[in-house]
Amino acid sequence: MKYKSKQDFLKTVVDRYKDQEEFHQAVEEVVNSIWTVATKNKDYVSANILDRIVVPDRSILFRVSWVDDKGDVQVNLGYRIQFNSAIGPYKGGLRFHPNVNLGILKFLAFEQVFKNSLTGLNMGGGKGGSNFDPKGKSDREIMKFCQAFMNELYRHIGRRTDIPAGDIGVGAREIGYMFGQYKKIRNAFTGVLTGKGTNWGGSLIRPEATGYGLVYFVLNMLDTKNDSIKGKTVAVSGSGNVAQYACEKLIELGAKPVTLSDSSGFIYDPDGITQKKLEYVKKLKEVPSARISEYAKKYKVKFTPNKKPWGVKCDIALPCATQNELDLKDAKQLTKNGCYVVAEGANMPSTKDAVHHFIKEKILFGPGKAANAGGVAVSGIEMSQNSTRIPLTREQVDKLLKEIMEKIHTTCVKHGTQKGFVNYVDGANIGGFVRVADSMVDQGVI
Ligand code: NDP
């Protein structure tokens, strides 16, 4: 072993990529879980899996030039990180948000490797996006940007190579514009993106999949305590795709979501967000610049600006907005208020210290790479429908989604149970790692 300790190894990652804090955080979390497995297995050691698994296969950086409605030329940065393809073609979303940078996309792509492995499907890990801000842009500007982005991205993707999907700032509309441009350039109708419209190869339940899957994962966790979700009060953050469909499933199952948020603050509706109120949110949020504070005005509830919802009394918390949106102070507040289940709809929404607190308190804590894997799982199901050209019904996809979430839960329990307590962080990291590492060993040093 060339490293004296885990810290010694982590230091090499930090030294190599000095300004990529989110990437360091994601690597540290995984390495903390897998260290023993990775350093005791002689096949992994001789193939040097540890050094190889933290370096992407390739990081593609490109310029995106486009013309806005005023006729001015705009320039944005485009990225695609193809992290690991040991178990399948690269698969992972595209994020359009002004804070996007290489470190953030590398952390997301790294997480995606283990998440995709946990689904049991054949998908490697990737992620991409741009620092383009969709807020305040006209529909025509969004189209022009998406086309310009695809004018470069098309060289690097393909249905057997890399299949992007949506993420923050990229929904059905953006996928449509990018798909159209890819088809135009390649003169080929293929399932190169997922999250497509159902008229042109998309899967039913894909928009719902991450939020629904998150709640299915919570059901599995509660089941281990013979507990049910009915009547539980739930704090949800975000108000985009994941938050909306998590709320929808909670409402259907008789739980009471009481909060939603965006980057300007959160609303607290102590009577509970109903399906009717949720339909209002869905409509409102079709415009990226719309603010959740409108909900507070319409339904006469409290809006707290520039704060997150973690001070609200709840049984369950579902962070569904963005990375590092729940810190140690928030975590302490949640458990002090009686919250005993936290499941991450967003990727890495809890800081390192917050995660330690949840594990120390032995609450049910479902990390993103397990709890929010439903989205990519249904993307995988979309890919198989595109290959067979036979669309599945809503019921068929939902059944598969439930089965996959249950399987991920079982994997976490198998690899994460320590003295009767399920450490889902270790379970997800080890379960995801072993499949990828074994495949890398099988395929030689490449
Ligand atoms: P959306 O763009 O649909 O919604 C994002 C939500 O998060 C918005 O309410 C947005 O508010 C809020 N948000 C974004 N950035 C910040 C910030 N810096 N501070 C506070 N709030 C913020 O994205 P999704 O719902 O698709 O994604 C949410 C999370 O879930 C992300 O972490 C994503 O990676 C993860 N995820 C998504 C999957 C999917 O299938 N869509 C799959 C798995 C994980 P505002 O409008 O003010 O920006």
Short mmCIF file of C-alpha atoms and ligand atoms in Angstrom, two decimals:
data_model
loop_
_atom_site.label_atom_id
_atom_site.label_comp_id
_atom_site.label_asym_id
_atom_site.label_seq_id
_atom_site.Cartn_x
_atom_site.Cartn_y
_atom_site.Cartn_z
CA MET A 1 0.00 0.00 0.00
CA LYS A 2 1.54 3.28 -1.04
CA TYR A 3 -0.51 5.36 1.45
CA LYS A 4 0.33 5.43 5.15
CA SER A 5 -3.26 6.23 6.08
CA LYS A 6 -6.65 7.33 4.82
CA GLN A 7 -5.70 10.95 5.60
CA ASP A 8 -2.55 10.55 3.54
CA PHE A 9 -4.61 9.40 0.56
CA LEU A 10 -7.23 12.16 0.96
CA LYS A 11 -4.45 14.74 1.10
CA THR A 12 -3.24 13.70 -2.35
CA VAL A 13 -6.75 14.31 -3.73
CA VAL A 14 -6.99 17.73 -2.07
CA ASP A 15 -3.49 18.72 -3.20
CA ARG A 16 -4.19 17.66 -6.76
CA TYR A 17 -7.48 19.52 -7.09
CA LYS A 18 -6.96 22.48 -4.75
CA ASP A 19 -10.05 24.56 -5.50
CA GLN A 20 -12.61 21.73 -5.79
CA GLU A 21 -14.11 21.70 -2.29
CA GLU A 22 -17.33 19.89 -3.11
CA PHE A 23 -15.33 17.18 -4.86
CA HIS A 24 -13.07 16.76 -1.80
CA GLN A 25 -16.17 16.47 0.38
CA ALA A 26 -17.76 13.78 -1.81
CA VAL A 27 -14.50 11.80 -2.06
CA GLU A 28 -13.89 11.98 1.69
CA GLU A 29 -17.36 10.65 2.45
CA VAL A 30 -16.97 7.69 0.10
CA VAL A 31 -13.38 6.92 1.12
CA ASN A 32 -14.33 6.95 4.83
CA SER A 33 -16.78 4.14 4.08
CA ILE A 34 -14.78 2.07 1.61
CA TRP A 35 -11.27 2.40 3.03
CA THR A 36 -11.13 -1.01 4.68
CA VAL A 37 -12.74 -2.81 1.73
CA ALA A 38 -10.50 -1.03 -0.79
CA THR A 39 -7.25 -1.59 1.09
CA LYS A 40 -7.79 -5.15 2.32
CA ASN A 41 -8.92 -6.76 -0.93
CA LYS A 42 -5.73 -7.80 -2.75
CA ASP A 43 -7.32 -7.61 -6.22
CA TYR A 44 -8.36 -4.01 -5.56
CA VAL A 45 -4.90 -3.17 -4.21
CA SER A 46 -3.06 -4.75 -7.12
CA ALA A 47 -5.32 -2.97 -9.65
CA ASN A 48 -4.85 0.27 -7.66
CA ILE A 49 -8.61 0.86 -7.66
CA LEU A 50 -8.31 3.57 -5.00
CA ASP A 51 -6.17 5.89 -7.12
CA ARG A 52 -8.12 5.15 -10.27
CA ILE A 53 -11.63 5.59 -8.91
CA VAL A 54 -11.12 9.23 -7.88
CA VAL A 55 -9.91 10.38 -11.31
CA PRO A 56 -12.51 10.88 -14.08
CA ASP A 57 -12.03 9.03 -17.36
CA ARG A 58 -12.18 12.51 -18.93
CA SER A 59 -13.39 16.05 -18.22
CA ILE A 60 -14.59 17.93 -21.27
CA LEU A 61 -14.67 21.74 -21.09
CA PHE A 62 -16.00 23.88 -23.91
CA ARG A 63 -17.23 27.32 -24.93
CA VAL A 64 -20.93 27.93 -25.62
CA SER A 65 -21.54 31.06 -27.73
CA TRP A 66 -25.10 32.16 -28.44
CA VAL A 67 -27.05 35.30 -29.37
CA ASP A 68 -29.57 36.77 -26.91
CA ASP A 69 -32.85 38.53 -27.78
CA LYS A 70 -31.10 41.90 -27.99
CA GLY A 71 -28.71 40.54 -30.61
CA ASP A 72 -25.75 40.50 -28.20
CA VAL A 73 -23.32 37.59 -28.24
CA GLN A 74 -23.19 35.71 -24.93
CA VAL A 75 -20.53 33.24 -23.85
CA ASN A 76 -21.00 30.50 -21.26
CA LEU A 77 -18.85 27.60 -20.07
CA GLY A 78 -19.93 24.07 -20.95
CA TYR A 79 -18.81 20.86 -19.22
CA ARG A 80 -19.23 17.11 -19.40
CA ILE A 81 -17.46 14.90 -16.88
CA GLN A 82 -17.29 11.25 -17.97
CA PHE A 83 -16.24 9.74 -14.67
CA ASN A 84 -16.43 5.98 -14.83
CA SER A 85 -17.81 3.54 -17.42
CA ALA A 86 -16.91 0.22 -15.78
CA ILE A 87 -20.52 -0.96 -15.57
CA GLY A 88 -22.12 0.86 -18.50
CA PRO A 89 -22.16 3.99 -20.66
CA TYR A 90 -21.83 7.28 -18.76
CA LYS A 91 -25.16 8.45 -17.39
CA GLY A 92 -26.00 11.53 -15.37
CA GLY A 93 -27.76 14.87 -15.57
CA LEU A 94 -26.96 18.29 -16.97
CA ARG A 95 -27.18 21.26 -14.61
CA PHE A 96 -27.71 24.86 -15.76
CA HIS A 97 -27.01 27.18 -12.84
CA PRO A 98 -24.72 30.22 -12.43
CA ASN A 99 -22.70 28.54 -9.65
CA VAL A 100 -21.76 25.52 -11.80
CA ASN A 101 -18.01 24.88 -11.92
CA LEU A 102 -15.67 21.96 -12.44
CA GLY A 103 -15.54 21.01 -8.73
CA ILE A 104 -19.33 20.85 -8.40
CA LEU A 105 -19.78 18.80 -11.54
CA LYS A 106 -16.98 16.44 -10.53
CA PHE A 107 -18.60 15.83 -7.16
CA LEU A 108 -21.92 15.14 -8.86
CA ALA A 109 -20.34 12.80 -11.44
CA PHE A 110 -18.41 10.95 -8.70
CA GLU A 111 -21.59 10.45 -6.64
CA GLN A 112 -23.37 9.29 -9.78
CA VAL A 113 -20.90 6.41 -10.26
CA PHE A 114 -21.98 4.80 -6.96
CA LYS A 115 -25.64 5.75 -7.28
CA ASN A 116 -25.94 4.18 -10.73
CA SER A 117 -24.19 1.07 -9.47
CA LEU A 118 -26.70 0.76 -6.62
CA THR A 119 -29.63 0.68 -9.07
CA GLY A 120 -28.32 -2.66 -10.38
CA LEU A 121 -28.65 -1.36 -13.96
CA ASN A 122 -25.78 -1.04 -16.44
CA MET A 123 -24.98 2.65 -16.21
CA GLY A 124 -21.64 4.33 -15.59
CA GLY A 125 -21.37 7.76 -13.98
CA GLY A 126 -21.19 11.21 -15.55
CA LYS A 127 -22.48 14.74 -15.12
CA GLY A 128 -22.36 17.98 -17.03
CA GLY A 129 -23.87 21.39 -17.46
CA SER A 130 -23.12 25.06 -17.74
CA ASN A 131 -22.91 28.26 -15.72
CA PHE A 132 -25.84 29.50 -17.84
CA ASP A 133 -28.64 31.01 -15.71
CA PRO A 134 -32.10 30.16 -17.10
CA LYS A 135 -33.75 32.71 -14.76
CA GLY A 136 -35.05 35.73 -16.62
CA LYS A 137 -34.35 34.25 -20.06
CA SER A 138 -37.04 34.12 -22.75
CA ASP A 139 -38.13 30.81 -24.20
CA ARG A 140 -36.30 31.68 -27.42
CA GLU A 141 -33.07 32.41 -25.51
CA ILE A 142 -33.35 29.07 -23.70
CA MET A 143 -33.75 27.33 -27.08
CA LYS A 144 -30.77 29.15 -28.57
CA PHE A 145 -28.61 28.31 -25.59
CA CYS A 146 -29.62 24.63 -25.59
CA GLN A 147 -28.85 24.37 -29.32
CA ALA A 148 -25.48 26.06 -28.90
CA PHE A 149 -24.66 23.76 -25.97
CA MET A 150 -25.52 20.69 -28.05
CA ASN A 151 -23.48 21.98 -31.01
CA GLU A 152 -20.41 20.93 -29.02
CA LEU A 153 -21.77 18.25 -26.66
CA TYR A 154 -22.99 16.01 -29.51
CA ARG A 155 -19.40 14.97 -30.30
CA HIS A 156 -18.98 13.39 -26.89
CA ILE A 157 -22.31 11.63 -26.28
CA GLY A 158 -24.32 8.82 -27.87
CA ARG A 159 -26.73 6.12 -26.83
CA ARG A 160 -23.90 3.64 -26.26
CA THR A 161 -21.38 6.21 -24.96
CA ASP A 162 -22.98 8.79 -22.70
CA ILE A 163 -26.66 9.54 -22.11
CA PRO A 164 -27.29 12.85 -20.28
CA ALA A 165 -30.54 13.76 -18.48
CA GLY A 166 -31.91 16.78 -16.57
CA ASP A 167 -30.91 18.28 -13.22
CA ILE A 168 -31.23 21.77 -11.69
CA GLY A 169 -32.33 24.18 -14.42
CA VAL A 170 -32.79 21.43 -17.00
CA GLY A 171 -36.31 20.02 -17.34
CA ALA A 172 -38.51 18.69 -20.14
CA ARG A 173 -38.28 21.89 -22.19
CA GLU A 174 -34.47 22.01 -22.23
CA ILE A 175 -34.21 18.26 -22.92
CA GLY A 176 -36.56 18.82 -25.89
CA TYR A 177 -34.44 21.59 -27.39
CA MET A 178 -31.21 19.62 -26.90
CA PHE A 179 -32.71 16.43 -28.31
CA GLY A 180 -33.98 18.32 -31.38
CA GLN A 181 -30.53 19.75 -32.04
CA TYR A 182 -28.77 16.40 -31.58
CA LYS A 183 -31.21 14.78 -34.02
CA LYS A 184 -30.64 17.58 -36.53
CA ILE A 185 -26.84 17.30 -36.36
CA ARG A 186 -26.62 13.50 -36.37
CA ASN A 187 -29.66 12.86 -38.54
CA ALA A 188 -30.55 10.06 -36.16
CA PHE A 189 -33.45 9.50 -33.79
CA THR A 190 -31.89 7.73 -30.83
CA GLY A 191 -32.37 7.64 -27.08
CA VAL A 192 -29.36 9.88 -26.48
CA LEU A 193 -31.01 11.84 -23.67
CA THR A 194 -33.48 10.76 -21.00
CA GLY A 195 -36.33 12.78 -19.56
CA LYS A 196 -37.76 13.07 -23.07
CA GLY A 197 -41.40 13.89 -23.82
CA THR A 198 -43.61 10.79 -23.90
CA ASN A 199 -44.55 11.49 -27.55
CA TRP A 200 -40.95 11.06 -28.63
CA GLY A 201 -39.47 8.25 -26.55
CA GLY A 202 -39.75 9.46 -22.96
CA SER A 203 -40.84 7.18 -20.14
CA LEU A 204 -43.96 7.61 -18.09
CA ILE A 205 -43.12 8.39 -14.43
CA ARG A 206 -39.69 9.88 -15.32
CA PRO A 207 -40.63 13.39 -14.11
CA GLU A 208 -42.03 11.89 -10.90
CA ALA A 209 -39.31 9.27 -10.39
CA THR A 210 -36.80 11.03 -8.11
CA GLY A 211 -39.45 12.41 -5.73
CA TYR A 212 -41.56 9.24 -5.71
CA GLY A 213 -38.47 7.06 -5.33
CA LEU A 214 -37.30 9.18 -2.41
CA VAL A 215 -40.56 8.56 -0.56
CA TYR A 216 -40.42 4.83 -1.41
CA PHE A 217 -36.95 4.76 0.15
CA VAL A 218 -38.33 6.45 3.28
CA LEU A 219 -41.07 3.79 3.45
CA ASN A 220 -38.40 1.09 3.36
CA MET A 221 -36.45 2.79 6.15
CA LEU A 222 -39.59 3.22 8.29
CA ASP A 223 -40.43 -0.43 7.70
CA THR A 224 -37.27 -1.47 9.56
CA LYS A 225 -38.85 0.16 12.64
CA ASN A 226 -42.36 -1.17 11.93
CA ASP A 227 -43.36 2.45 11.44
CA SER A 228 -45.54 4.02 8.76
CA ILE A 229 -45.58 7.37 6.98
CA LYS A 230 -49.28 8.08 7.47
CA GLY A 231 -49.89 11.21 9.51
CA LYS A 232 -46.22 12.21 9.64
CA THR A 233 -45.28 15.88 9.35
CA VAL A 234 -42.60 16.44 6.72
CA ALA A 235 -40.31 19.42 6.06
CA VAL A 236 -39.32 19.58 2.39
CA SER A 237 -36.83 22.02 0.87
CA GLY A 238 -36.72 23.13 -2.76
CA SER A 239 -39.77 23.58 -4.96
CA GLY A 240 -38.51 22.15 -8.24
CA ASN A 241 -38.90 18.74 -9.80
CA VAL A 242 -37.73 16.58 -6.88
CA ALA A 243 -39.52 18.57 -4.16
CA GLN A 244 -42.81 18.69 -6.07
CA TYR A 245 -43.08 14.96 -6.70
CA ALA A 246 -41.84 14.05 -3.23
CA CYS A 247 -44.72 16.19 -1.90
CA GLU A 248 -47.16 14.53 -4.28
CA LYS A 249 -46.30 11.04 -3.05
CA LEU A 250 -46.34 12.17 0.59
CA ILE A 251 -49.84 13.60 0.15
CA GLU A 252 -51.03 10.43 -1.61
CA LEU A 253 -49.75 8.30 1.30
CA GLY A 254 -51.39 10.44 3.97
CA ALA A 255 -48.32 12.33 5.23
CA LYS A 256 -48.34 16.11 5.70
CA PRO A 257 -45.69 18.17 3.89
CA VAL A 258 -45.54 21.60 5.53
CA THR A 259 -42.68 23.47 3.86
CA LEU A 260 -41.22 24.28 0.45
CA SER A 261 -38.35 26.62 -0.39
CA ASP A 262 -36.22 28.22 -3.05
CA SER A 263 -33.09 30.31 -3.02
CA SER A 264 -35.02 33.29 -1.62
CA GLY A 265 -36.54 31.60 1.47
CA PHE A 266 -39.18 29.10 2.62
CA ILE A 267 -42.94 28.87 3.17
CA TYR A 268 -44.49 27.16 6.19
CA ASP A 269 -48.02 25.86 5.81
CA PRO A 270 -48.94 24.21 9.13
CA ASP A 271 -52.23 22.87 7.72
CA GLY A 272 -50.26 20.94 5.13
CA ILE A 273 -49.66 21.35 1.41
CA THR A 274 -52.58 19.67 -0.37
CA GLN A 275 -52.66 18.33 -3.93
CA LYS A 276 -54.56 21.45 -5.01
CA LYS A 277 -51.94 23.74 -3.51
CA LEU A 278 -49.22 21.60 -5.07
CA GLU A 279 -50.80 21.98 -8.52
CA TYR A 280 -50.49 25.74 -7.98
CA VAL A 281 -46.77 25.32 -7.18
CA LYS A 282 -46.21 23.18 -10.29
CA LYS A 283 -47.81 25.83 -12.49
CA LEU A 284 -45.96 28.66 -10.71
CA LYS A 285 -42.57 26.97 -11.08
CA GLU A 286 -42.92 26.46 -14.81
CA VAL A 287 -41.33 29.91 -15.00
CA PRO A 288 -37.78 29.52 -13.60
CA SER A 289 -37.74 33.01 -12.09
CA ALA A 290 -41.06 32.55 -10.18
CA ARG A 291 -40.64 32.72 -6.39
CA ILE A 292 -42.15 30.40 -3.76
CA SER A 293 -43.12 33.50 -1.74
CA GLU A 294 -46.13 33.73 -4.12
CA TYR A 295 -47.51 30.64 -2.35
CA ALA A 296 -47.43 32.50 0.97
CA LYS A 297 -49.37 35.40 -0.52
CA LYS A 298 -51.96 33.15 -2.15
CA TYR A 299 -52.59 30.83 0.81
CA LYS A 300 -51.90 33.39 3.56
CA VAL A 301 -49.11 31.46 5.26
CA LYS A 302 -45.74 32.59 6.55
CA PHE A 303 -42.79 33.18 4.21
CA THR A 304 -39.38 33.46 5.85
CA PRO A 305 -36.87 35.14 3.54
CA ASN A 306 -33.28 33.89 3.19
CA LYS A 307 -33.77 30.97 5.57
CA LYS A 308 -34.10 27.21 5.20
CA PRO A 309 -36.97 25.20 6.65
CA TRP A 310 -34.98 23.13 9.16
CA GLY A 311 -36.20 24.96 12.26
CA VAL A 312 -39.77 23.76 11.72
CA LYS A 313 -41.11 20.95 13.91
CA CYS A 314 -41.34 17.74 11.84
CA ASP A 315 -40.96 13.95 11.96
CA ILE A 316 -39.26 13.66 8.60
CA ALA A 317 -37.00 16.05 6.66
CA LEU A 318 -36.43 15.78 2.91
CA PRO A 319 -33.78 18.22 1.62
CA CYS A 320 -34.55 18.49 -2.12
CA ALA A 321 -32.89 21.75 -3.26
CA THR A 322 -29.10 21.72 -3.57
CA GLN A 323 -25.73 20.75 -2.07
CA ASN A 324 -24.76 21.81 1.47
CA GLU A 325 -28.17 23.31 2.30
CA LEU A 326 -28.34 21.58 5.71
CA ASP A 327 -25.48 22.22 8.15
CA LEU A 328 -24.66 21.03 11.68
CA LYS A 329 -26.76 23.74 13.30
CA ASP A 330 -29.74 22.74 11.16
CA ALA A 331 -29.15 19.06 11.92
CA LYS A 332 -29.12 19.72 15.66
CA GLN A 333 -32.26 21.80 15.40
CA LEU A 334 -34.03 19.04 13.49
CA THR A 335 -33.23 16.26 15.97
CA LYS A 336 -33.96 18.57 18.92
CA ASN A 337 -37.42 19.11 17.43
CA GLY A 338 -38.03 15.37 17.20
CA CYS A 339 -37.15 14.71 13.56
CA TYR A 340 -36.03 11.08 13.28
CA VAL A 341 -35.92 10.46 9.51
CA VAL A 342 -33.83 12.45 7.01
CA ALA A 343 -33.64 11.36 3.38
CA GLU A 344 -31.75 13.33 0.75
CA GLY A 345 -33.66 14.15 -2.44
CA ALA A 346 -30.88 16.52 -3.51
CA ASN A 347 -27.28 15.47 -4.05
CA MET A 348 -25.12 16.00 -0.93
CA PRO A 349 -27.51 18.51 0.69
CA SER A 350 -26.16 17.74 4.18
CA THR A 351 -22.73 18.96 5.17
CA LYS A 352 -20.18 16.46 6.51
CA ASP A 353 -20.82 17.56 10.11
CA ALA A 354 -24.59 17.30 9.69
CA VAL A 355 -24.25 13.72 8.43
CA HIS A 356 -22.03 12.82 11.41
CA HIS A 357 -24.63 14.28 13.74
CA PHE A 358 -27.46 12.21 12.22
CA ILE A 359 -25.40 9.03 12.45
CA LYS A 360 -24.30 9.80 16.01
CA GLU A 361 -27.95 10.31 16.96
CA LYS A 362 -28.77 7.00 15.23
CA ILE A 363 -31.71 8.41 13.30
CA LEU A 364 -32.79 6.96 9.95
CA PHE A 365 -30.55 8.85 7.52
CA GLY A 366 -30.79 8.03 3.79
CA PRO A 367 -27.93 9.59 1.76
CA GLY A 368 -28.70 11.00 -1.69
CA LYS A 369 -26.87 8.38 -3.68
CA ALA A 370 -29.33 5.79 -2.36
CA ALA A 371 -32.45 7.82 -1.59
CA ASN A 372 -32.62 9.87 -4.80
CA ALA A 373 -31.54 7.10 -7.20
CA GLY A 374 -35.12 6.66 -8.45
CA GLY A 375 -34.63 9.32 -11.12
CA VAL A 376 -31.67 7.69 -12.76
CA ALA A 377 -33.27 4.27 -12.32
CA VAL A 378 -36.26 5.34 -14.42
CA SER A 379 -33.86 6.96 -16.88
CA GLY A 380 -32.32 3.49 -17.21
CA ILE A 381 -35.82 2.10 -17.78
CA GLU A 382 -36.37 4.82 -20.41
CA MET A 383 -33.19 3.66 -22.18
CA SER A 384 -34.39 0.07 -22.27
CA GLN A 385 -37.78 1.16 -23.65
CA ASN A 386 -35.93 3.10 -26.37
CA SER A 387 -33.90 -0.01 -27.24
CA THR A 388 -36.85 -2.38 -27.40
CA ARG A 389 -39.15 0.35 -28.84
CA ILE A 390 -41.89 -0.90 -26.56
CA PRO A 391 -43.21 1.69 -24.09
CA LEU A 392 -44.23 0.51 -20.63
CA THR A 393 -47.39 1.58 -18.82
CA ARG A 394 -47.38 3.91 -15.84
CA GLU A 395 -48.10 0.98 -13.53
CA GLN A 396 -45.25 -1.10 -14.96
CA VAL A 397 -42.70 1.69 -14.51
CA ASP A 398 -43.91 2.53 -11.01
CA LYS A 399 -43.66 -1.14 -10.01
CA LEU A 400 -40.08 -1.34 -11.33
CA LEU A 401 -39.21 1.89 -9.51
CA LYS A 402 -40.54 0.50 -6.22
CA GLU A 403 -38.61 -2.74 -6.72
CA ILE A 404 -35.36 -0.89 -7.47
CA MET A 405 -35.72 1.38 -4.42
CA GLU A 406 -36.35 -1.68 -2.25
CA LYS A 407 -33.31 -3.41 -3.71
CA ILE A 408 -31.14 -0.35 -3.01
CA HIS A 409 -32.43 -0.33 0.54
CA THR A 410 -31.58 -4.02 0.94
CA THR A 411 -28.04 -3.38 -0.37
CA CYS A 412 -27.60 -0.55 2.15
CA VAL A 413 -28.78 -2.78 5.00
CA LYS A 414 -26.48 -5.61 3.85
CA HIS A 415 -23.34 -3.48 3.70
CA GLY A 416 -24.17 -0.91 6.39
CA THR A 417 -25.48 -2.79 9.42
CA GLN A 418 -23.21 -2.30 12.44
CA LYS A 419 -24.31 -3.68 15.83
CA GLY A 420 -27.98 -3.57 14.90
CA PHE A 421 -27.81 0.00 13.52
CA VAL A 422 -28.04 0.59 9.78
CA ASN A 423 -25.48 3.14 8.67
CA TYR A 424 -26.98 3.88 5.25
CA VAL A 425 -24.01 6.06 4.28
CA ASP A 426 -21.56 3.17 4.61
CA GLY A 427 -24.10 0.76 3.13
CA ALA A 428 -24.64 2.86 0.00
CA ASN A 429 -20.96 3.66 -0.49
CA ILE A 430 -19.70 0.09 -0.03
CA GLY A 431 -22.59 -1.47 -1.97
CA GLY A 432 -22.07 0.93 -4.88
CA PHE A 433 -18.26 0.63 -4.80
CA VAL A 434 -17.89 -3.15 -4.82
CA ARG A 435 -19.77 -3.62 -8.11
CA VAL A 436 -17.75 -0.91 -9.86
CA ALA A 437 -14.41 -2.06 -8.38
CA ASP A 438 -15.01 -5.72 -9.33
CA SER A 439 -15.84 -4.63 -12.89
CA MET A 440 -12.69 -2.50 -13.08
CA VAL A 441 -10.60 -5.48 -11.94
CA ASP A 442 -12.24 -7.70 -14.60
CA GLN A 443 -11.52 -5.17 -17.36
CA GLY A 444 -7.81 -4.67 -16.64
CA VAL A 445 -5.77 -1.52 -16.30
CA ILE A 446 -7.25 0.93 -18.80
P1 NDP B 1 -35.00 22.10 -10.12
O1 NDP B 1 -34.22 23.04 -10.96
O2 NDP B 1 -36.28 21.56 -10.64
O3 NDP B 1 -35.28 22.74 -8.69
C1 NDP B 1 -34.23 23.15 -7.87
C2 NDP B 1 -34.80 23.75 -6.60
O4 NDP B 1 -33.73 23.98 -5.70
C3 NDP B 1 -35.46 25.11 -6.83
O5 NDP B 1 -36.47 25.28 -5.90
C4 NDP B 1 -34.29 26.07 -6.58
O6 NDP B 1 -34.69 27.37 -6.18
C5 NDP B 1 -33.60 25.38 -5.43
N1 NDP B 1 -32.19 25.78 -5.43
C6 NDP B 1 -31.29 25.62 -6.43
N2 NDP B 1 -30.11 26.13 -6.08
C7 NDP B 1 -30.28 26.63 -4.85
C8 NDP B 1 -29.41 27.28 -3.94
N3 NDP B 1 -28.12 27.53 -4.25
N4 NDP B 1 -29.93 27.63 -2.72
C9 NDP B 1 -31.22 27.38 -2.40
N5 NDP B 1 -32.09 26.76 -3.23
C10 NDP B 1 -31.62 26.40 -4.42
O7 NDP B 1 -33.98 20.90 -9.78
P2 NDP B 1 -34.30 19.42 -9.30
O8 NDP B 1 -35.49 19.41 -8.43
O9 NDP B 1 -34.24 18.54 -10.49
O10 NDP B 1 -32.98 19.09 -8.44
C11 NDP B 1 -32.89 19.35 -7.05
C12 NDP B 1 -31.78 18.52 -6.44
O11 NDP B 1 -32.06 17.13 -6.66
C13 NDP B 1 -30.39 18.74 -7.02
O12 NDP B 1 -29.43 18.55 -6.00
C14 NDP B 1 -30.26 17.62 -8.04
O13 NDP B 1 -28.91 17.31 -8.32
C15 NDP B 1 -30.96 16.50 -7.29
N6 NDP B 1 -31.42 15.40 -8.11
C16 NDP B 1 -32.29 15.61 -9.15
C17 NDP B 1 -32.74 14.55 -9.90
C18 NDP B 1 -33.78 14.73 -10.95
O14 NDP B 1 -34.25 13.69 -11.48
N7 NDP B 1 -34.20 15.92 -11.29
C19 NDP B 1 -32.22 13.18 -9.68
C20 NDP B 1 -31.39 13.05 -8.50
C21 NDP B 1 -30.98 14.13 -7.79
P3 NDP B 1 -34.48 28.63 -7.17
O15 NDP B 1 -35.60 28.53 -8.16
O16 NDP B 1 -34.55 29.81 -6.29
O17 NDP B 1 -33.12 28.46 -7.80
#
